[in-house]
């Protein structure tokens, strides 16, 4: 992460505020789990980076805090054509952009030019910012927009029309997702004129409830309240600090000591003690999530269904749920969680059967001992509270069927990048829903996302599955979509592109002084409307 002298505002001393000083100054301190890759959500796919950018930006549509309900954002209203292809947005007037800590001062309010800039950067290869910061826009591509967007037009300064090549009934909810954050075109021009384009994604400027102050990699991010924020829900604290603390035990210690007010992803083993502490409050809800073990279907021997099925049968999933999730997870059999409306409970789980796994490997012509790699996540997530421990348990199970698994991991950004490129043979990851629609999970197995760099980590492309995915996006009828999604779950179950591991309960913990926080179904962390007693 590049650092800029003009942004380094003596953050080290203020990084981890003592609780008394934090409360007096109305500064909320969030013990987050990792460093963002940058501050432009369109470039990212991880919750860590989205969380870091979220205080700064708005989208055309927003989710009501704590729910999957969509409400107006920077678009105060919209209309959709009867064929589901044309979306016309009336933009909110009088919305102010932040001033940048690198000398930028906005001279105009938010308007249609900012909307066009934000989407055309992701869409048009000749856009002046298209290749800045690597120029990879995975969400935009994986959800089909790179192919499906036909035109984006400014009808007047406060009206934008988006036309798709085919209908997409998920579009309004998709535009409330982080990749659709709206940036300042004027800020982009300001940096381009001084040959500082690379600062655009590192020193963010938005219209959100907080403005960016400073970032010290692997240590702290600082924000301050935006007094000119247009939204009904304001920042109720003067300052917001992300104290970057990767280790969950260290997060817990800081929480108890009052060095932070809110901590992400507590260890399941710590929950009983946390729940007894009168200074803390623990909240939870069933997660809109999935943990999975992806097999690279483009690499032998995982190009054979029998091998993929054998690997599913070789793993004692019940032991993992019992020993790692500690009651905060349930075994998964479908990509979508049971709380989602299209879930098909008729799908049969794959039974643990090492003897049958051995038979299937032999049937597939696999000679043992077989050498594979097994990648495990370097970070903790509610859907996977201890990836290394799970990898070790899998390694032991695989040894029983003659498979030697080499454990591999990298720094989080590198890990994701390499897996998306398909370097792995097998690897663990997971997903937390972004918009409450089944499409937001099923796209992970779409053919668009199976390309190098895409989020389909199994690199599995099944035409029957993909045809249904596209049809469901274009179909407003709920019963038709339900039938298509259930057929897709059956196709997945039959072809076994990966191993569905678990859906987890999401726990979050904060000090008693925190008021107004609403737990998100998307495992996003929002601090508007949150205060300290």
Short mmCIF file of C-alpha atoms in Angstrom, two decimals, residues 16-458:
data_model
loop_
_atom_site.label_atom_id
_atom_site.label_comp_id
_atom_site.label_asym_id
_atom_site.label_seq_id
_atom_site.Cartn_x
_atom_site.Cartn_y
_atom_site.Cartn_z
CA UNK A 16 -5.06 2.94 19.63
CA UNK A 17 -6.89 5.39 21.85
CA UNK A 18 -7.37 4.64 25.51
CA UNK A 19 -11.04 4.12 26.24
CA UNK A 20 -11.53 7.20 28.43
CA UNK A 21 -10.08 9.55 25.87
CA UNK A 22 -12.03 7.88 23.08
CA UNK A 23 -15.35 8.26 24.87
CA UNK A 24 -14.69 11.87 25.86
CA UNK A 25 -13.83 12.78 22.28
CA UNK A 26 -16.81 10.77 20.97
CA UNK A 27 -14.47 8.62 18.93
CA UNK A 28 -15.65 5.11 18.15
CA UNK A 29 -12.82 2.57 17.87
CA UNK A 30 -13.43 -0.56 15.80
CA UNK A 31 -10.97 -3.45 16.13
CA UNK A 32 -10.97 -4.69 12.54
CA UNK A 33 -9.25 -7.84 11.33
CA UNK A 34 -7.08 -6.71 8.45
CA UNK A 35 -5.71 -4.02 6.16
CA UNK A 36 -7.68 -2.97 3.07
CA UNK A 37 -6.19 -3.54 -0.35
CA UNK A 38 -7.24 0.03 -1.22
CA UNK A 39 -10.26 2.28 -0.74
CA UNK A 40 -12.09 1.73 -4.04
CA UNK A 41 -14.69 -1.04 -3.62
CA UNK A 42 -14.94 -1.68 -7.37
CA UNK A 43 -11.39 -3.06 -7.29
CA UNK A 44 -12.04 -5.47 -4.42
CA UNK A 45 -14.04 -8.52 -3.40
CA UNK A 46 -13.33 -8.84 0.33
CA UNK A 47 -15.28 -7.61 3.33
CA UNK A 48 -12.11 -6.20 4.88
CA UNK A 49 -11.63 -3.74 2.03
CA UNK A 50 -15.36 -3.01 1.70
CA UNK A 51 -15.58 -2.20 5.42
CA UNK A 52 -12.69 0.25 5.11
CA UNK A 53 -14.31 2.13 2.22
CA UNK A 54 -17.92 2.01 3.42
CA UNK A 55 -17.83 5.06 5.74
CA UNK A 56 -16.69 7.26 2.83
CA UNK A 57 -19.05 6.38 -0.03
CA UNK A 58 -22.69 6.23 -1.02
CA UNK A 59 -24.40 4.25 -3.79
CA UNK A 60 -27.40 4.99 -6.00
CA UNK A 61 -29.45 2.65 -3.83
CA UNK A 62 -28.84 1.68 -0.21
CA UNK A 63 -29.82 -1.18 2.04
CA UNK A 64 -31.78 -0.18 5.12
CA UNK A 65 -29.24 -0.60 7.89
CA UNK A 66 -29.52 -4.09 9.39
CA UNK A 67 -31.76 -5.51 6.64
CA UNK A 68 -31.92 -6.59 2.98
CA UNK A 69 -34.55 -3.96 2.14
CA UNK A 70 -33.49 -1.54 -0.60
CA UNK A 71 -34.11 2.20 -0.22
CA UNK A 72 -33.13 5.32 -2.19
CA UNK A 73 -29.54 6.49 -1.90
CA UNK A 74 -27.91 9.00 -4.22
CA UNK A 75 -30.80 8.18 -6.53
CA UNK A 76 -33.90 9.57 -4.84
CA UNK A 77 -36.17 7.59 -7.19
CA UNK A 78 -36.07 5.34 -10.25
CA UNK A 79 -38.25 3.68 -12.86
CA UNK A 80 -37.81 0.33 -14.58
CA UNK A 81 -39.10 -0.40 -18.08
CA UNK A 82 -41.71 -3.17 -18.47
CA UNK A 83 -39.13 -5.41 -20.15
CA UNK A 84 -36.72 -5.06 -17.21
CA UNK A 85 -33.90 -3.62 -19.32
CA UNK A 86 -34.02 0.16 -18.85
CA UNK A 87 -33.43 1.81 -15.48
CA UNK A 88 -33.87 5.59 -15.17
CA UNK A 89 -32.53 7.24 -12.01
CA UNK A 90 -33.48 10.66 -10.67
CA UNK A 91 -30.46 11.84 -8.69
CA UNK A 92 -30.49 13.62 -5.36
CA UNK A 93 -29.62 17.32 -5.48
CA UNK A 94 -27.46 19.26 -3.03
CA UNK A 95 -25.18 16.33 -2.07
CA UNK A 96 -21.67 17.49 -1.13
CA UNK A 97 -18.40 15.67 -1.75
CA UNK A 98 -15.72 15.64 0.95
CA UNK A 99 -12.58 17.73 0.71
CA UNK A 100 -9.52 15.53 0.25
CA UNK A 101 -6.63 15.49 2.69
CA UNK A 102 -4.33 15.90 -0.32
CA UNK A 103 -5.51 19.38 -1.28
CA UNK A 104 -8.72 18.62 -3.20
CA UNK A 105 -11.62 21.05 -2.66
CA UNK A 106 -14.86 20.27 -4.51
CA UNK A 107 -16.35 23.14 -6.51
CA UNK A 108 -19.68 21.48 -7.33
CA UNK A 109 -22.26 19.08 -5.89
CA UNK A 110 -22.72 15.43 -6.86
CA UNK A 111 -24.33 14.97 -10.28
CA UNK A 112 -24.73 12.61 -13.22
CA UNK A 113 -21.09 13.02 -14.29
CA UNK A 114 -20.01 11.21 -11.12
CA UNK A 115 -22.33 8.29 -11.83
CA UNK A 116 -21.03 7.92 -15.38
CA UNK A 117 -17.42 8.15 -14.19
CA UNK A 118 -17.93 5.47 -11.51
CA UNK A 119 -19.45 2.87 -13.83
CA UNK A 120 -17.59 3.70 -17.04
CA UNK A 121 -14.28 3.19 -15.24
CA UNK A 122 -15.32 -0.43 -14.71
CA UNK A 123 -16.93 -0.83 -18.12
CA UNK A 124 -14.83 0.96 -20.74
CA UNK A 125 -11.26 -0.15 -21.43
CA UNK A 126 -10.32 3.31 -22.75
CA UNK A 127 -11.52 5.15 -19.65
CA UNK A 128 -8.69 7.35 -18.28
CA UNK A 129 -8.83 5.53 -14.91
CA UNK A 130 -9.58 2.04 -16.25
CA UNK A 131 -6.06 0.69 -15.67
CA UNK A 132 -5.20 2.64 -12.51
CA UNK A 133 -4.42 0.37 -9.51
CA UNK A 134 -4.35 -2.72 -11.70
CA UNK A 135 -7.73 -2.14 -13.32
CA UNK A 136 -9.48 -5.38 -12.24
CA UNK A 137 -13.21 -5.02 -11.66
CA UNK A 138 -14.21 -8.54 -10.67
CA UNK A 139 -17.68 -7.84 -9.27
CA UNK A 140 -18.68 -5.82 -12.32
CA UNK A 141 -17.55 -8.66 -14.61
CA UNK A 142 -18.62 -11.66 -12.54
CA UNK A 143 -22.18 -10.40 -12.14
CA UNK A 144 -22.48 -10.03 -15.90
CA UNK A 145 -22.42 -6.23 -16.19
CA UNK A 146 -19.32 -6.14 -18.38
CA UNK A 147 -21.28 -8.07 -21.01
CA UNK A 148 -24.83 -6.95 -20.28
CA UNK A 149 -24.51 -3.17 -20.01
CA UNK A 150 -25.62 -1.71 -23.35
CA UNK A 151 -25.54 2.02 -22.58
CA UNK A 152 -25.21 4.53 -19.77
CA UNK A 153 -26.56 7.98 -20.57
CA UNK A 154 -26.74 11.37 -18.86
CA UNK A 155 -30.18 12.69 -19.78
CA UNK A 156 -29.64 15.87 -17.76
CA UNK A 157 -27.39 16.80 -14.80
CA UNK A 158 -29.64 14.86 -12.41
CA UNK A 159 -31.02 12.03 -14.55
CA UNK A 160 -29.14 8.90 -15.64
CA UNK A 161 -30.46 6.09 -17.83
CA UNK A 162 -28.90 2.61 -17.72
CA UNK A 163 -29.86 0.17 -20.47
CA UNK A 164 -29.06 -3.55 -20.38
CA UNK A 165 -28.92 -6.01 -23.26
CA UNK A 166 -31.18 -8.35 -21.30
CA UNK A 167 -33.43 -8.03 -18.30
CA UNK A 168 -31.97 -8.27 -14.78
CA UNK A 169 -34.44 -8.32 -11.91
CA UNK A 170 -31.61 -8.12 -9.36
CA UNK A 171 -30.20 -4.81 -10.63
CA UNK A 172 -31.67 -2.39 -8.07
CA UNK A 173 -30.33 -4.52 -5.20
CA UNK A 174 -27.00 -5.00 -7.03
CA UNK A 175 -26.54 -1.23 -7.21
CA UNK A 176 -26.71 -1.08 -3.39
CA UNK A 177 -23.59 -3.29 -3.23
CA UNK A 178 -20.16 -1.89 -2.50
CA UNK A 179 -18.75 -2.23 -6.03
CA UNK A 180 -21.33 0.36 -7.13
CA UNK A 181 -19.95 3.12 -4.86
CA UNK A 182 -20.09 6.56 -6.47
CA UNK A 183 -16.85 8.55 -6.79
CA UNK A 184 -16.10 12.16 -7.65
CA UNK A 185 -15.26 12.75 -11.30
CA UNK A 186 -13.96 16.19 -10.32
CA UNK A 187 -11.53 14.60 -7.84
CA UNK A 188 -10.31 12.24 -10.57
CA UNK A 189 -9.64 15.21 -12.87
CA UNK A 190 -7.85 17.08 -10.05
CA UNK A 191 -5.43 14.18 -9.52
CA UNK A 192 -4.93 13.54 -13.23
CA UNK A 193 -3.87 17.16 -13.80
CA UNK A 194 -1.15 16.84 -11.14
CA UNK A 195 -0.06 13.37 -12.31
CA UNK A 196 -1.28 11.71 -9.09
CA UNK A 197 -3.87 9.26 -10.38
CA UNK A 198 -2.60 6.52 -8.06
CA UNK A 199 -3.88 8.52 -5.07
CA UNK A 200 -7.48 8.14 -6.25
CA UNK A 201 -7.80 4.66 -4.76
CA UNK A 202 -5.62 5.28 -1.70
CA UNK A 203 -6.91 8.67 -0.53
CA UNK A 204 -10.67 8.33 -0.93
CA UNK A 205 -13.17 11.13 -1.51
CA UNK A 206 -16.89 10.41 -1.39
CA UNK A 207 -20.21 11.73 -0.16
CA UNK A 208 -20.58 9.37 2.80
CA UNK A 209 -21.27 9.96 6.50
CA UNK A 210 -17.56 9.99 7.36
CA UNK A 211 -14.62 11.48 5.50
CA UNK A 212 -11.17 9.92 5.29
CA UNK A 213 -8.39 11.38 7.45
CA UNK A 214 -5.43 8.99 7.37
CA UNK A 215 -4.26 5.42 6.88
CA UNK A 216 -1.21 3.67 8.27
CA UNK A 217 -0.95 0.19 6.75
CA UNK A 218 -1.45 -2.69 9.19
CA UNK A 219 -2.06 -0.22 12.03
CA UNK A 220 -4.93 2.25 11.79
CA UNK A 221 -7.47 4.05 9.59
CA UNK A 222 -8.97 7.35 10.79
CA UNK A 223 -12.16 9.06 9.68
CA UNK A 224 -14.11 12.08 10.91
CA UNK A 225 -17.82 12.82 10.84
CA UNK A 226 -19.14 14.57 7.72
CA UNK A 227 -21.30 17.44 9.07
CA UNK A 228 -22.77 18.07 5.60
CA UNK A 229 -24.04 14.50 5.14
CA UNK A 230 -27.35 14.39 3.28
CA UNK A 231 -28.73 11.17 4.80
CA UNK A 232 -31.33 10.84 7.54
CA UNK A 233 -28.94 8.66 9.55
CA UNK A 234 -25.91 10.73 10.51
CA UNK A 235 -22.58 10.03 12.14
CA UNK A 236 -23.31 10.34 15.87
CA UNK A 237 -19.64 10.26 16.86
CA UNK A 238 -17.02 12.85 15.97
CA UNK A 239 -14.38 10.36 14.92
CA UNK A 240 -14.14 6.76 13.76
CA UNK A 241 -10.95 4.71 14.12
CA UNK A 242 -10.26 1.27 12.65
CA UNK A 243 -7.59 -0.31 14.86
CA UNK A 244 -6.29 -3.07 12.58
CA UNK A 245 -5.85 -6.17 14.76
CA UNK A 246 -5.60 -9.47 12.85
CA UNK A 247 -5.35 -11.74 15.90
CA UNK A 248 -8.74 -12.49 17.54
CA UNK A 249 -7.20 -12.95 20.97
CA UNK A 250 -5.61 -9.50 20.71
CA UNK A 251 -8.96 -8.01 19.63
CA UNK A 252 -10.59 -9.50 22.70
CA UNK A 253 -7.86 -8.15 24.97
CA UNK A 254 -8.25 -4.65 23.52
CA UNK A 255 -12.00 -4.83 23.92
CA UNK A 256 -11.71 -5.80 27.59
CA UNK A 257 -9.13 -3.08 28.18
CA UNK A 258 -11.33 -0.42 26.57
CA UNK A 259 -8.90 0.17 23.70
CA UNK A 260 -11.70 -0.53 21.24
CA UNK A 261 -15.49 -0.43 21.45
CA UNK A 262 -16.37 -3.03 18.83
CA UNK A 263 -14.52 -6.16 17.68
CA UNK A 264 -15.10 -8.27 14.61
CA UNK A 265 -15.16 -12.09 14.45
CA UNK A 266 -14.71 -13.30 18.02
CA UNK A 267 -13.28 -16.79 18.49
CA UNK A 268 -16.08 -19.29 19.21
CA UNK A 269 -14.08 -20.52 22.21
CA UNK A 270 -14.16 -17.01 23.74
CA UNK A 271 -17.92 -16.50 23.46
CA UNK A 272 -18.97 -18.02 26.82
CA UNK A 273 -16.57 -15.74 28.70
CA UNK A 274 -17.62 -12.72 26.64
CA UNK A 275 -21.29 -13.37 27.34
CA UNK A 276 -20.63 -13.36 31.09
CA UNK A 277 -18.70 -10.06 31.06
CA UNK A 278 -20.97 -7.23 32.31
CA UNK A 279 -18.93 -4.69 30.32
CA UNK A 280 -19.63 -6.40 26.99
CA UNK A 281 -22.63 -7.18 24.82
CA UNK A 282 -22.65 -10.11 22.39
CA UNK A 283 -25.09 -10.14 19.47
CA UNK A 284 -25.69 -12.81 16.85
CA UNK A 285 -27.81 -13.83 13.88
CA UNK A 286 -27.79 -16.76 11.42
CA UNK A 287 -25.23 -15.95 8.75
CA UNK A 288 -26.09 -15.33 5.13
CA UNK A 289 -22.92 -17.24 4.33
CA UNK A 290 -21.11 -20.36 3.15
CA UNK A 291 -17.65 -21.79 3.79
CA UNK A 292 -16.42 -24.06 1.01
CA UNK A 293 -13.41 -26.01 -0.22
CA UNK A 294 -12.93 -25.40 -3.95
CA UNK A 295 -11.46 -28.03 -6.24
CA UNK A 296 -9.86 -26.61 -9.38
CA UNK A 297 -11.92 -28.42 -11.99
CA UNK A 298 -9.45 -27.42 -14.70
CA UNK A 299 -6.58 -29.36 -13.11
CA UNK A 300 -6.18 -33.14 -13.00
CA UNK A 301 -7.35 -35.15 -11.20
CA UNK A 302 -10.13 -32.72 -10.18
CA UNK A 303 -11.41 -32.62 -13.74
CA UNK A 304 -13.07 -35.96 -12.86
CA UNK A 305 -16.34 -36.01 -10.94
CA UNK A 306 -15.47 -39.24 -9.10
CA UNK A 307 -12.35 -37.60 -7.66
CA UNK A 308 -14.31 -34.59 -6.45
CA UNK A 309 -16.91 -36.87 -4.89
CA UNK A 310 -14.18 -38.95 -3.25
CA UNK A 311 -12.66 -35.87 -1.65
CA UNK A 312 -16.08 -34.91 -0.26
CA UNK A 313 -16.49 -38.37 1.23
CA UNK A 314 -13.00 -38.35 2.73
CA UNK A 315 -13.59 -35.38 5.05
CA UNK A 316 -15.23 -35.80 8.45
CA UNK A 317 -17.30 -32.63 8.22
CA UNK A 318 -19.14 -33.33 11.47
CA UNK A 319 -15.85 -33.33 13.38
CA UNK A 320 -14.92 -29.95 11.88
CA UNK A 321 -18.30 -28.45 12.81
CA UNK A 322 -17.97 -29.83 16.33
CA UNK A 323 -14.32 -28.99 17.04
CA UNK A 324 -13.81 -25.72 15.13
CA UNK A 325 -17.22 -24.05 14.93
CA UNK A 326 -18.09 -25.09 18.50
CA UNK A 327 -21.81 -25.04 17.92
CA UNK A 328 -21.80 -21.83 15.87
CA UNK A 329 -22.10 -23.60 12.51
CA UNK A 330 -24.10 -26.20 10.63
CA UNK A 331 -22.99 -28.55 7.88
CA UNK A 332 -23.67 -27.19 4.40
CA UNK A 333 -25.03 -29.13 1.44
CA UNK A 334 -26.07 -26.24 -0.84
CA UNK A 335 -24.27 -23.08 -1.90
CA UNK A 336 -27.01 -20.86 -0.45
CA UNK A 337 -27.78 -20.90 3.30
CA UNK A 338 -31.03 -22.37 4.71
CA UNK A 339 -32.25 -18.86 5.62
CA UNK A 340 -32.51 -17.94 1.91
CA UNK A 341 -35.85 -18.32 0.15
CA UNK A 342 -34.66 -20.57 -2.72
CA UNK A 343 -32.94 -23.16 -0.46
CA UNK A 344 -33.76 -26.74 -1.50
CA UNK A 345 -33.77 -29.00 1.54
CA UNK A 346 -34.44 -32.05 -0.65
CA UNK A 347 -30.78 -32.13 -1.72
CA UNK A 348 -29.05 -35.05 -0.01
CA UNK A 349 -25.81 -34.39 1.89
CA UNK A 350 -22.71 -36.38 0.94
CA UNK A 351 -21.95 -38.90 3.67
CA UNK A 352 -18.52 -39.30 5.30
CA UNK A 353 -17.23 -42.60 3.88
CA UNK A 354 -13.41 -42.99 3.60
CA UNK A 355 -13.69 -46.56 2.28
CA UNK A 356 -15.99 -45.46 -0.55
CA UNK A 357 -13.66 -42.51 -1.22
CA UNK A 358 -10.78 -44.93 -1.79
CA UNK A 359 -12.91 -46.96 -4.21
CA UNK A 360 -13.84 -43.85 -6.19
CA UNK A 361 -10.21 -42.77 -6.51
CA UNK A 362 -9.28 -46.19 -7.83
CA UNK A 363 -12.25 -46.13 -10.22
CA UNK A 364 -11.04 -42.76 -11.54
CA UNK A 365 -7.58 -44.23 -12.20
CA UNK A 366 -5.88 -42.20 -9.47
CA UNK A 367 -2.77 -43.86 -8.07
CA UNK A 368 -1.85 -43.25 -4.46
CA UNK A 369 -0.05 -41.72 -2.77
CA UNK A 370 -1.43 -38.63 -4.52
CA UNK A 371 0.23 -35.26 -3.90
CA UNK A 372 -2.01 -32.18 -3.81
CA UNK A 373 -1.96 -28.69 -2.33
CA UNK A 374 -4.54 -27.46 0.16
CA UNK A 375 -4.72 -23.68 0.47
CA UNK A 376 -6.10 -22.20 3.68
CA UNK A 377 -7.16 -18.63 4.42
CA UNK A 378 -4.77 -16.44 6.44
CA UNK A 379 -7.68 -14.53 8.01
CA UNK A 380 -10.55 -15.37 10.30
CA UNK A 381 -14.16 -15.09 9.14
CA UNK A 382 -17.46 -15.99 10.82
CA UNK A 383 -17.99 -18.58 8.10
CA UNK A 384 -14.51 -19.98 8.82
CA UNK A 385 -13.26 -19.25 12.33
CA UNK A 386 -9.96 -21.15 11.98
CA UNK A 387 -8.97 -22.03 8.44
CA UNK A 388 -5.57 -23.45 9.39
CA UNK A 389 -7.08 -25.83 11.95
CA UNK A 390 -9.65 -27.02 9.42
CA UNK A 391 -6.88 -27.54 6.86
CA UNK A 392 -4.93 -29.64 9.36
CA UNK A 393 -8.00 -31.79 10.06
CA UNK A 394 -8.59 -32.22 6.32
CA UNK A 395 -4.93 -33.12 5.85
CA UNK A 396 -5.25 -35.89 8.43
CA UNK A 397 -8.46 -37.21 6.84
CA UNK A 398 -6.92 -37.21 3.36
CA UNK A 399 -3.88 -39.13 4.57
CA UNK A 400 -6.25 -42.01 5.42
CA UNK A 401 -7.14 -42.42 1.73
CA UNK A 402 -3.58 -42.10 0.44
CA UNK A 403 -3.57 -38.37 -0.33
CA UNK A 404 -0.72 -36.16 0.89
CA UNK A 405 -1.92 -32.57 1.17
CA UNK A 406 0.65 -29.77 1.31
CA UNK A 407 -0.76 -26.82 3.26
CA UNK A 408 -0.32 -23.45 1.54
CA UNK A 409 -1.25 -19.89 2.44
CA UNK A 410 -0.30 -16.31 1.52
CA UNK A 411 -1.04 -12.79 2.67
CA UNK A 412 -4.79 -12.24 2.24
CA UNK A 413 -4.70 -10.07 -0.88
CA UNK A 414 -2.14 -12.33 -2.54
CA UNK A 415 -4.08 -15.44 -1.50
CA UNK A 416 -7.24 -14.21 -3.17
CA UNK A 417 -5.43 -13.01 -6.28
CA UNK A 418 -3.62 -16.31 -6.80
CA UNK A 419 -6.74 -18.39 -6.22
CA UNK A 420 -8.77 -16.29 -8.62
CA UNK A 421 -6.05 -16.85 -11.21
CA UNK A 422 -6.46 -20.60 -10.62
CA UNK A 423 -2.99 -21.38 -9.22
CA UNK A 424 -4.40 -23.72 -6.56
CA UNK A 425 -5.38 -27.36 -6.86
CA UNK A 426 -7.68 -27.07 -3.86
CA UNK A 427 -8.36 -24.13 -1.59
CA UNK A 428 -10.68 -22.81 1.08
CA UNK A 429 -12.72 -19.67 0.88
CA UNK A 430 -16.25 -18.59 1.66
CA UNK A 431 -18.90 -16.06 0.87
CA UNK A 432 -21.20 -13.73 2.73
CA UNK A 433 -24.16 -12.49 0.74
CA UNK A 434 -24.15 -8.92 -0.57
CA UNK A 435 -27.78 -8.29 -1.41
CA UNK A 436 -30.10 -11.00 -0.07
CA UNK A 437 -30.82 -12.48 -3.52
CA UNK A 438 -29.89 -16.10 -4.42
CA UNK A 439 -28.24 -14.81 -7.60
CA UNK A 440 -25.57 -13.24 -5.38
CA UNK A 441 -24.46 -16.74 -4.36
CA UNK A 442 -25.09 -18.68 -7.56
CA UNK A 443 -23.00 -16.30 -9.67
CA UNK A 444 -19.99 -17.82 -7.85
CA UNK A 445 -20.47 -20.89 -10.06
CA UNK A 446 -21.33 -19.00 -13.22
CA UNK A 447 -19.23 -19.37 -16.35
CA UNK A 448 -18.52 -15.59 -16.40
CA UNK A 449 -16.84 -15.96 -13.01
CA UNK A 450 -14.82 -19.06 -14.05
CA UNK A 451 -12.40 -17.01 -16.14
CA UNK A 452 -8.85 -16.34 -14.89
CA UNK A 453 -9.26 -13.68 -12.22
CA UNK A 454 -12.92 -14.45 -11.63
CA UNK A 455 -14.51 -15.41 -8.33
CA UNK A 456 -15.54 -18.92 -9.42
CA UNK A 457 -12.66 -20.61 -7.59
CA UNK A 458 -13.71 -24.10 -8.68
#
